[in-house]
Coordinates of C-alpha atoms in Angstrom, one line a residue:
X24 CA -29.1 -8.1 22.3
X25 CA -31.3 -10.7 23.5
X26 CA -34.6 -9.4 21.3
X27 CA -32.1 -9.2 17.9
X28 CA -33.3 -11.4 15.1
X29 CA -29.8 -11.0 13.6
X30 CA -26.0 -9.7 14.9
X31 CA -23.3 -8.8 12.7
X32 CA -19.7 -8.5 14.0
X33 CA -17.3 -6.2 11.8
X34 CA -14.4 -6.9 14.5
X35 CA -10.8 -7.4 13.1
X36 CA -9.9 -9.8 11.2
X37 CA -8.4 -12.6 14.1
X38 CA -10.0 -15.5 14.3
X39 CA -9.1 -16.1 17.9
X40 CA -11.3 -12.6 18.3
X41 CA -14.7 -13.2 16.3
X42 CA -14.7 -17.3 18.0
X43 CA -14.0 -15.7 21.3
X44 CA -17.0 -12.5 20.3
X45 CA -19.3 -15.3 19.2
X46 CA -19.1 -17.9 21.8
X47 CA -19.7 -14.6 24.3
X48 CA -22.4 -13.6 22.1
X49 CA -24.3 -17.3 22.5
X50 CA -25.1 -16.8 25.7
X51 CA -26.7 -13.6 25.6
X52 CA -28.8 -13.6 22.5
X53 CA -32.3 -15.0 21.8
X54 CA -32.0 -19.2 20.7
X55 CA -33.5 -17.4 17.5
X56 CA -31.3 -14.6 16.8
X57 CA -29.1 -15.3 13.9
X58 CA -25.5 -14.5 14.2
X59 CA -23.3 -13.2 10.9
X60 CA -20.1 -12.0 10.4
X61 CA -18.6 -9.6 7.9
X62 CA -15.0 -11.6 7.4
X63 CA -13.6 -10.9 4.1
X64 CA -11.9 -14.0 4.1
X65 CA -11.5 -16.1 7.5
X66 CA -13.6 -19.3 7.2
X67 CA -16.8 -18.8 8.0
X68 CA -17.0 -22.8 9.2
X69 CA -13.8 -22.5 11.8
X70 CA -15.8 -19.8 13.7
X71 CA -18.6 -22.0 14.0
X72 CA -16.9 -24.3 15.8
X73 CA -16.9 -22.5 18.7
X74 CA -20.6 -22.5 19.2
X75 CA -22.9 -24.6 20.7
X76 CA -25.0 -24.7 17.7
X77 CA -22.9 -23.3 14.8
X78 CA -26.3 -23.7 12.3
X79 CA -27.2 -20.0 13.2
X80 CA -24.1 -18.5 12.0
X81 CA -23.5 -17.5 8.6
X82 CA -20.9 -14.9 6.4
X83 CA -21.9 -12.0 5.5
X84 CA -19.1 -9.7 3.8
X85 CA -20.6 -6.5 3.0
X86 CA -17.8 -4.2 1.3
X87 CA -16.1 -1.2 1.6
X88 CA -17.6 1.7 1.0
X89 CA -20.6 0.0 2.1
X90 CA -23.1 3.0 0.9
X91 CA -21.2 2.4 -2.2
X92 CA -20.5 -1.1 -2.6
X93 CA -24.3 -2.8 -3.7
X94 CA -22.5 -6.3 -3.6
X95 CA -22.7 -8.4 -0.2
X96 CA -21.6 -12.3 -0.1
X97 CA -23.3 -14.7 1.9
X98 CA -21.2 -17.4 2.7
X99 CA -22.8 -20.4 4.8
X100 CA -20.3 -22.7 6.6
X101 CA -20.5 -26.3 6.8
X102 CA -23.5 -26.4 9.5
X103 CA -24.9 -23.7 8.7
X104 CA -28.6 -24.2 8.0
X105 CA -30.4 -24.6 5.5
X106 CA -32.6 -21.8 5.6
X107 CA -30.2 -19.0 6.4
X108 CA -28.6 -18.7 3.2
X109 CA -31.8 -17.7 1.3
X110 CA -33.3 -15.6 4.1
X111 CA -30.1 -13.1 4.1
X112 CA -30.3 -13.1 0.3
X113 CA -33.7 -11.5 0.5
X114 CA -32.7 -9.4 3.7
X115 CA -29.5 -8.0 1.5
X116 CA -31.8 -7.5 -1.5
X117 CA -34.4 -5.6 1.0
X118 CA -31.6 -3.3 2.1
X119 CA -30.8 -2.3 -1.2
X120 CA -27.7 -4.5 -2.6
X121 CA -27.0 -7.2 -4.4
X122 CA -26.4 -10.5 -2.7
X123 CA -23.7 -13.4 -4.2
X124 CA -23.7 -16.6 -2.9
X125 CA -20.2 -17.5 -2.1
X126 CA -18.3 -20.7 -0.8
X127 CA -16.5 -21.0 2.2
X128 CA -12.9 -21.3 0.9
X129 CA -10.2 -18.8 1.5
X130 CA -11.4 -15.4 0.0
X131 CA -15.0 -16.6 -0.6
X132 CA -15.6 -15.2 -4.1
X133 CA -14.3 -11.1 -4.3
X134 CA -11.1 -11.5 -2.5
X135 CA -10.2 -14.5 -4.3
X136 CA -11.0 -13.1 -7.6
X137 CA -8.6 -9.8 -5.9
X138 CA -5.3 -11.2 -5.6
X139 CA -4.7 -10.6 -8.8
X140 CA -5.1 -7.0 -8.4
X141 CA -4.0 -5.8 -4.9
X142 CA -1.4 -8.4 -4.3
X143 CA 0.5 -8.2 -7.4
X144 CA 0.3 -4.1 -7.2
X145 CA 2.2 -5.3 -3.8
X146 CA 5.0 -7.2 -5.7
X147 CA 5.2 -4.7 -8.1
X148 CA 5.7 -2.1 -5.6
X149 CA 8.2 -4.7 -3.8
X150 CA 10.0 -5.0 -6.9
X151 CA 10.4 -0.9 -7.3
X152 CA 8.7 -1.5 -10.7
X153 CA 6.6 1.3 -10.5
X154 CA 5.1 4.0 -8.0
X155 CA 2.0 3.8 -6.6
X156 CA 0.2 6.6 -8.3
X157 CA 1.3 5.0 -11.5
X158 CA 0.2 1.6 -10.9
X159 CA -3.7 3.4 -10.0
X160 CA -3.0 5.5 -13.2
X161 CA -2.6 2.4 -15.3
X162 CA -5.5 0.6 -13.8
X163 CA -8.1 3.4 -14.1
X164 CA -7.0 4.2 -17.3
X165 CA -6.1 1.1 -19.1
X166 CA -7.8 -1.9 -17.1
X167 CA -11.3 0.9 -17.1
X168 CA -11.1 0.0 -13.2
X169 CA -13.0 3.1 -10.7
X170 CA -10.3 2.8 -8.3
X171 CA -6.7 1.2 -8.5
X172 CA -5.1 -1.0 -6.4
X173 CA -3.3 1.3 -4.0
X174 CA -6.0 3.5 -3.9
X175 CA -8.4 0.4 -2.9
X176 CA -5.5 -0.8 -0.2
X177 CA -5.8 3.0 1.3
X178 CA -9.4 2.8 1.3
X179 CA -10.1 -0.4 3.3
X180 CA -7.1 0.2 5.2
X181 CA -3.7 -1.9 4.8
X182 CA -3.8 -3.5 8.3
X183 CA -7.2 -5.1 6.9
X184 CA -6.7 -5.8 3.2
X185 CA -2.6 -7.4 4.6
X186 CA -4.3 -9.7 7.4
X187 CA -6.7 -10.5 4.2
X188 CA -4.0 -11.5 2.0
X189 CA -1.8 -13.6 4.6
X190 CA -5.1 -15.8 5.1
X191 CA -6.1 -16.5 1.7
X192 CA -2.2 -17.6 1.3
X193 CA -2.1 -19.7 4.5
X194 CA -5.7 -21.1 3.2
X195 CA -4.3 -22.1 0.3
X196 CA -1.0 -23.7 2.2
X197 CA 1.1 -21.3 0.4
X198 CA 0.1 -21.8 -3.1
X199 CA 2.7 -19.4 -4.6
X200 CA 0.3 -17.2 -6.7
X201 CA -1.3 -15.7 -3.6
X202 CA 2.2 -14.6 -1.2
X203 CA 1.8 -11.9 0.6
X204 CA 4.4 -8.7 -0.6
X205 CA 7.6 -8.3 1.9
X206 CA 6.8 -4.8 2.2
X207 CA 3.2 -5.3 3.4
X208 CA 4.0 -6.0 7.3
X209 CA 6.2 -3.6 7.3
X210 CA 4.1 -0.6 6.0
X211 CA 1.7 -2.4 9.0
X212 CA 3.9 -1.9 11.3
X213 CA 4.9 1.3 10.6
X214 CA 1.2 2.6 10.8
X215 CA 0.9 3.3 7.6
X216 CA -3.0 2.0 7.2
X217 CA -4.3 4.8 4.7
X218 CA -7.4 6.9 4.6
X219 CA -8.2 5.9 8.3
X220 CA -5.1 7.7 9.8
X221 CA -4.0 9.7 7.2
X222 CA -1.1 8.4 5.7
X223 CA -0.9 5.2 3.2
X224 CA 0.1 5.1 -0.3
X225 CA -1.3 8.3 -0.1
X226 CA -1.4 11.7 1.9
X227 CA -5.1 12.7 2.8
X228 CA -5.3 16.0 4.1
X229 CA -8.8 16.5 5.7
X230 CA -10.1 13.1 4.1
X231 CA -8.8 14.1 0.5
X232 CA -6.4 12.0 -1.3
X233 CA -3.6 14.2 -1.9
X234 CA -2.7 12.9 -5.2
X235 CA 1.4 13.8 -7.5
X236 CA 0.8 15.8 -10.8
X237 CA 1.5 14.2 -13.9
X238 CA 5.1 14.1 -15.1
X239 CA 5.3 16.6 -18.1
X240 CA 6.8 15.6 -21.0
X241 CA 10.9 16.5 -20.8
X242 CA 12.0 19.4 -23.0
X243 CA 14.2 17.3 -25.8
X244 CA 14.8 16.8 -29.6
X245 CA 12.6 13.5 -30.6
X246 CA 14.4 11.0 -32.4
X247 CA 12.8 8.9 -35.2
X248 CA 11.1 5.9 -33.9
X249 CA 11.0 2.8 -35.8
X250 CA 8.1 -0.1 -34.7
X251 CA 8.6 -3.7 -35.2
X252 CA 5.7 -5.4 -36.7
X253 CA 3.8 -2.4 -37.6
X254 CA 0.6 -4.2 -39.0
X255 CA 0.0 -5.5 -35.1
X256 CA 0.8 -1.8 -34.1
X257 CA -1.0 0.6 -36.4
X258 CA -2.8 2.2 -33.5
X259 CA 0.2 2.9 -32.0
X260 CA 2.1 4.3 -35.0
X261 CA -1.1 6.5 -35.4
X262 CA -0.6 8.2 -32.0
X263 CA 2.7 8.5 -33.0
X264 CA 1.9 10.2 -35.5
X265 CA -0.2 12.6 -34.2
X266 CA 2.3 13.6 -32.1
X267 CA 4.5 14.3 -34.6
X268 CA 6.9 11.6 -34.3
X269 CA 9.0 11.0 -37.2
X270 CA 8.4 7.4 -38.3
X271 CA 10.6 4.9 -39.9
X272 CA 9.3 2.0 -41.9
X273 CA 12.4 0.7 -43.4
X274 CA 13.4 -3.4 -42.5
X275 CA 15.7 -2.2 -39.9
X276 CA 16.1 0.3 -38.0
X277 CA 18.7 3.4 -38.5
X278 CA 21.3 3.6 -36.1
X279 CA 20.2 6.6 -34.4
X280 CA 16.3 5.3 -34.2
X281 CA 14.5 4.5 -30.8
X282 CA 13.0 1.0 -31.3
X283 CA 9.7 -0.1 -30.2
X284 CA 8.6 -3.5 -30.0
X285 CA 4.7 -4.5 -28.2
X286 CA 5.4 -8.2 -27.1
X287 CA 2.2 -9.3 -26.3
X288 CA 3.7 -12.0 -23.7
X289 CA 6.8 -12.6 -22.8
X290 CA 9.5 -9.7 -22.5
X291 CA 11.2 -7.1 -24.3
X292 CA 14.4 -9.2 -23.7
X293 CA 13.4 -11.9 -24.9
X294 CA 12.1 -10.4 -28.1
X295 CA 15.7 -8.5 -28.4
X296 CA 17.1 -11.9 -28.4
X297 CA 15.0 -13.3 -30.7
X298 CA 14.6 -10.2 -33.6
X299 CA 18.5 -9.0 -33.1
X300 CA 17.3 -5.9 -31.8
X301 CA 20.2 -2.7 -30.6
X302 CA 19.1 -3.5 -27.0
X303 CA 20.6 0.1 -25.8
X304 CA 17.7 1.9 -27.9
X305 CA 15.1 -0.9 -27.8
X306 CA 11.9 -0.1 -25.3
X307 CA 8.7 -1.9 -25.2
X308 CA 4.6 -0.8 -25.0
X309 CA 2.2 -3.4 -23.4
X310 CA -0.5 -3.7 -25.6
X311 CA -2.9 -4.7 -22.8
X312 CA -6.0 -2.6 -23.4
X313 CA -4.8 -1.0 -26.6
X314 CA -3.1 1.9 -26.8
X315 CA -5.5 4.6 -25.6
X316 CA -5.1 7.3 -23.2
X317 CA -2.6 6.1 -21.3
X318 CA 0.5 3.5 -22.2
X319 CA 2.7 1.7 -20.2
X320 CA 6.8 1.8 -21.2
X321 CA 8.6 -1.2 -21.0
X322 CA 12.7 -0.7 -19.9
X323 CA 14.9 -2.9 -21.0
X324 CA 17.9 -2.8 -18.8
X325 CA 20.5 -2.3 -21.2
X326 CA 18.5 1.3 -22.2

């Protein structure tokens, strides 16, 4: 490696192993050659600690698929100098991809930005709110996402995207927003890493996600269905319908009416509570995204 003008590690993400890699990689490079790593979230200034001169090492996360992925962050560390940073934006740019300067803090930019997406989908999952295909089903479909959050977990692998998540929590000292799921050591343990061994959230049977049909629609007589406020529903009561859904528009609802309310915080308990609702026939529809091709049903326990 001695003639390199720049090393990237992609080792795991330990950061016993990359200060242990770079401190061995020190002695054998040129005193020119730049050293970078691709951490997706360990600080970029704790590894260059363990170097002599810790100015020639700088972050730079590319991200997974990286033929697919155009965006790369380059994250310089508290010595880093002053020149790398703008150097590896044009050498990201001359590869083809789109740099983003980031800041060393715990998850850089992406990752930061991602605990709202991959660690919830792990609460959720932890909560046995919903399955995993569904959770990707709503996210494609209702957040316009390419992949959802399971599907993203399987892809960079869960023994990654877990070790990811338990240092952006310990980097914030524990700031509850950003704890780790229960469940995600233990699918760790248990091997269950994704694409890269076969078996995650999903089967992959020769590299292809193997993916549960939609549920069909049961074969029973529809009962009418009345909505409260319909004037901040009228999309919904147009699918309705269109499906052929007798519709009730009276104050209240009949007694034998299924009851939809579309709380737009809050729950469907509380607005039970508050509108005297028949909480045994009362169900909700999250009107995040509108109500397009796919909607999300909200159970209230007493159903």
């Amino acid at each position: 490696l001695g003639d390199c003008d720049l090393v990237i590690e992609a080792v795991p993400e330990d950061l016993g192993t990359k200060r242990e890699l770079f401190a061995a990689l020190e002695k054998v490079v040129g005193e020119g050659t730049v050293l970078a790593t691709n951490t997706s979230s360990l600080p970029v200034t704790a590894m260059g600690s363990a170097l002599e001169d810790p100015s020639r090492l700088v972050g730079l996360h590319f991200f997974n698929p990286v033929p697919l992925m155009r965006l790369v962050e380059v994250i310089p560390g508290a010595r880093t100098a002053e020149r790398l940073p703008g150097e590896l934006l044009e050498f990201v740019r001359r590869l083809g991809h789109e740099p983003v300067l980031a800041p060393d803090t715990p998850g850089f930019l992406v990752n930061h930005a991602g605990r709202g997406l991959v660690t919830e989908a792990m609460q959720i999952l932890s909560e046995g709110i919903a399955e995993p295909v569904d959770i990707d089903r709503v996210a494609r479909d209702v957040l316009g996402l390419k992949m959802g959050p399971c599907e993203l977990l399987d892809m960079t692998g869960l023994d990654v995207s877990h070790a990811v998540m338990e240092s952006v929590w310990n980097g914030f000292y524990s700031e509850p927003r950003f704890r780790p799921s229960r469940i995600g050591q233990s699918r760790v343990d248990a091997g269950l890493f994704g694409r890269k061994n076969g078996e995650g959230f999903y089967a992959y049977v020769d590299g292809a996600k193997q993916e549960p049909p939609e549920v069909t629609r049961p074969d029973v007589d529809i009962r009418p269905v009345w909505v409260e406020d319909p004037e901040a529903a009228e999309e919904l009561l147009d699918l309705l319908a269109e499906a052929g859904v007798e519709l009730e528009d009276g104050d209240e609802p009949s007694e034998n009416a299924i009851v939809l309310v579309t709380p737009p915080y809050g729950s469907v308990v509380d607005q039970v509570g508050v509108s005297d609702l028949p909480a045994e026939r009362t169900l909700g529809v999250d009107p995040l995204g509108g109500f397009g091709s796919r909607l999300t049903l909200i159970v209230h326990p007493a159903v």
